[in-house]
Amino acid sequence: MGQIEWAMWANEQALASGLILITGGIVATAGQFTQWYFGAYSIVAGVFICLLEYPRGKRRKGSTMERCGQKYMTKVVKLFGPLSRNYYFRAFLHLGLSVPAGFLLATILGTACLAIASVIYLLAATRGEQWTPIEPKPKERPQVGGTIKQPPSNPPPRPPAEARKKPSEEGEEVVAGAPSGPQENPIPVTDEVV
């Protein structure tokens, strides 16, 4: 059985955690909870996490399904360089971002989910995984004439291959464009009117 790539699971978990933090932060801020500023923090942290985690990393083996519009966010994440590629950094970043949101009941679920994502990222980092962007493959141009070995010598319409007579077999020369013998009408002529 193949080896599990933990970063893929951590990415999905962290993205869901960011969305849960945003939702809990909106509830806490709109409801004017006593410590509503933790809710505002959760909104900002959740948006940051979603932007960081939206582009999927390329898998080692097999193909990776790209998210819709991921190529634009991939360019932004690549700007952070080794900080965005290193899963140790992501593990400790997510753990640090989850702590302040844990002081409010509305955001505690997002905090727990983000802490789990942090642990999964730490596991991925210890296994030697790192984030690599999904690069679009260059399109190969079809080579013109690569599939055609010998161009046809007769103009269309051509009879089937078994009905064609080769001039060398008959012993007579055929002039281009001139019929070589009696021609049969391929369309039957009938007197019936439809």
XYZ file of C-alpha atoms in Angstrom:
194
model
C 0.000 0.000 0.000
C 1.214 3.524 -0.772
C 2.489 6.000 1.750
C 0.018 8.605 3.029
C 0.792 12.222 2.209
C -0.197 13.992 5.411
C 0.128 17.505 4.015
C -2.914 16.977 1.825
C -5.033 16.196 4.897
C -3.543 19.081 6.860
C -4.314 21.476 4.010
C -7.990 20.510 3.939
C -8.217 20.642 7.738
C -6.580 24.071 7.939
C -8.778 25.505 5.181
C -11.909 24.277 6.954
C -10.537 25.659 10.240
C -10.092 29.076 8.678
C -13.699 29.083 7.481
C -14.922 27.975 10.915
C -12.877 30.737 12.579
C -14.391 33.332 10.243
C -17.913 32.105 10.997
C -17.341 32.061 14.761
C -15.739 35.494 14.619
C -18.716 36.926 12.746
C -21.091 35.469 15.341
C -19.031 36.837 18.244
C -18.577 40.288 16.713
C -22.155 40.713 15.484
C -23.532 39.406 18.800
C -21.355 41.871 20.733
C -20.006 39.182 23.076
C -18.167 40.474 26.142
C -14.805 39.731 24.523
C -15.914 40.490 20.950
C -12.414 41.663 19.969
C -11.328 37.993 19.969
C -14.074 37.506 17.397
C -12.618 40.297 15.253
C -9.203 38.674 15.618
C -10.697 35.343 14.521
C -12.084 36.921 11.348
C -8.686 38.357 10.408
C -6.823 35.150 11.320
C -9.375 33.016 9.450
C -9.030 35.097 6.281
C -5.234 34.865 6.474
C -5.369 31.091 6.970
C -7.785 30.646 4.061
C -5.551 32.691 1.757
C -2.471 30.722 2.816
C -4.125 27.316 2.559
C -6.235 27.805 -0.582
C -3.560 26.723 -3.074
C -3.043 22.989 -2.844
C 0.454 21.596 -2.908
C 1.591 19.185 -5.573
C 1.574 15.539 -4.564
C 4.741 13.453 -4.879
C 3.051 10.728 -6.892
C -0.017 10.887 -9.054
C -1.928 13.933 -10.141
C -3.219 16.771 -8.004
C -6.567 18.399 -8.649
C -6.141 22.158 -8.703
C -8.712 24.347 -6.961
C -10.639 26.890 -8.989
C -8.538 30.053 -9.364
C -5.652 28.550 -7.439
C -3.002 29.749 -9.873
C -3.435 33.363 -8.757
C -3.050 32.563 -5.072
C -0.120 30.246 -5.790
C 1.884 33.231 -7.044
C 1.216 35.090 -3.779
C 2.124 32.121 -1.576
C 5.328 31.554 -3.577
C 6.438 35.101 -2.653
C 6.907 34.004 0.969
C 9.574 31.584 -0.233
C 10.802 28.953 2.227
C 8.387 30.134 4.931
C 5.369 28.998 2.923
C 7.022 25.752 1.743
C 8.175 24.580 5.164
C 5.536 22.599 7.052
C 7.292 23.112 10.398
C 6.658 26.822 9.949
C 3.014 26.245 9.047
C 2.505 23.934 12.028
C 3.790 26.489 14.546
C 2.072 29.384 12.740
C -1.311 27.668 12.936
C -0.772 26.711 16.545
C 0.132 30.297 17.419
C -2.850 31.705 15.514
C -5.241 29.346 17.270
C -4.358 30.391 20.839
C -6.053 33.857 21.026
C -9.238 32.512 19.425
C -9.510 29.909 22.173
C -10.617 32.490 24.753
C -14.069 32.873 23.217
C -16.826 30.267 23.092
C -17.949 31.179 19.566
C -14.480 30.531 18.141
C -13.420 27.532 20.238
C -14.407 25.051 17.506
C -12.203 26.832 14.968
C -9.387 26.836 17.513
C -9.657 23.075 18.054
C -9.762 22.372 14.317
C -6.742 24.611 13.697
C -4.796 22.900 16.488
C -5.534 19.524 14.851
C -4.344 20.894 11.497
C -1.179 22.079 13.224
C -0.504 18.588 14.565
C -1.072 17.053 11.113
C 1.312 19.598 9.550
C 3.905 18.719 12.187
C 3.512 15.047 11.273
C 3.898 15.905 7.566
C 7.030 17.924 8.312
C 8.629 15.072 10.251
C 7.963 12.789 7.266
C 9.959 15.134 5.024
C 7.050 16.634 3.075
C 7.067 20.210 1.859
C 4.754 22.423 -0.186
C 5.509 22.582 -3.898
C 3.298 24.623 -6.222
C 1.316 23.009 -9.010
C 2.932 24.372 -12.149
C 1.034 24.251 -15.440
C 2.616 21.844 -17.878
C 3.726 23.388 -21.177
C 1.432 22.357 -23.975
C 3.053 20.257 -26.639
C 2.433 21.442 -30.155
C 1.436 18.754 -32.599
C 4.037 18.433 -35.303
C 2.654 19.210 -38.711
C 3.131 16.301 -41.059
C 4.290 14.000 -38.300
C 1.333 11.680 -38.749
C 1.107 11.804 -42.548
C 3.656 9.445 -44.085
C 2.723 9.688 -47.762
C 0.244 12.272 -49.038
C -2.509 10.920 -51.306
C -1.750 10.913 -55.028
C -5.319 10.805 -56.362
C -7.628 13.794 -55.991
C -10.864 13.215 -54.070
C -13.274 11.455 -54.307
C -11.138 8.347 -54.070
C -12.446 4.820 -54.511
C -11.793 2.313 -51.725
C -8.268 0.877 -51.578
C -9.274 -2.531 -52.935
C -11.029 -0.987 -55.970
C -8.039 1.104 -57.010
C -5.940 -0.234 -59.839
C -2.284 0.507 -59.867
C -0.860 1.565 -63.263
C 2.112 -0.782 -62.921
C -0.174 -3.795 -62.577
C -2.169 -3.046 -65.735
C 0.818 -2.210 -67.865
C -0.714 0.977 -69.193
C -0.057 4.555 -68.278
C -2.727 6.672 -66.727
C -2.855 10.361 -67.526
C -3.617 12.544 -64.532
C -7.262 13.598 -64.499
C -8.258 11.285 -67.375
C -10.426 8.260 -66.665
C -8.535 4.990 -67.135
C -11.372 2.851 -68.354
C -15.095 2.369 -68.331
C -16.587 4.217 -65.395
C -19.548 2.936 -63.455
C -22.012 5.417 -62.070
C -21.945 4.943 -58.291
C -25.433 6.458 -57.900
C -28.172 4.211 -59.285
C -30.534 6.003 -61.649
C -34.187 5.177 -61.168
C -37.317 6.463 -62.811
C -39.170 6.678 -59.512
C -40.100 10.128 -58.243
C -40.003 10.526 -54.521
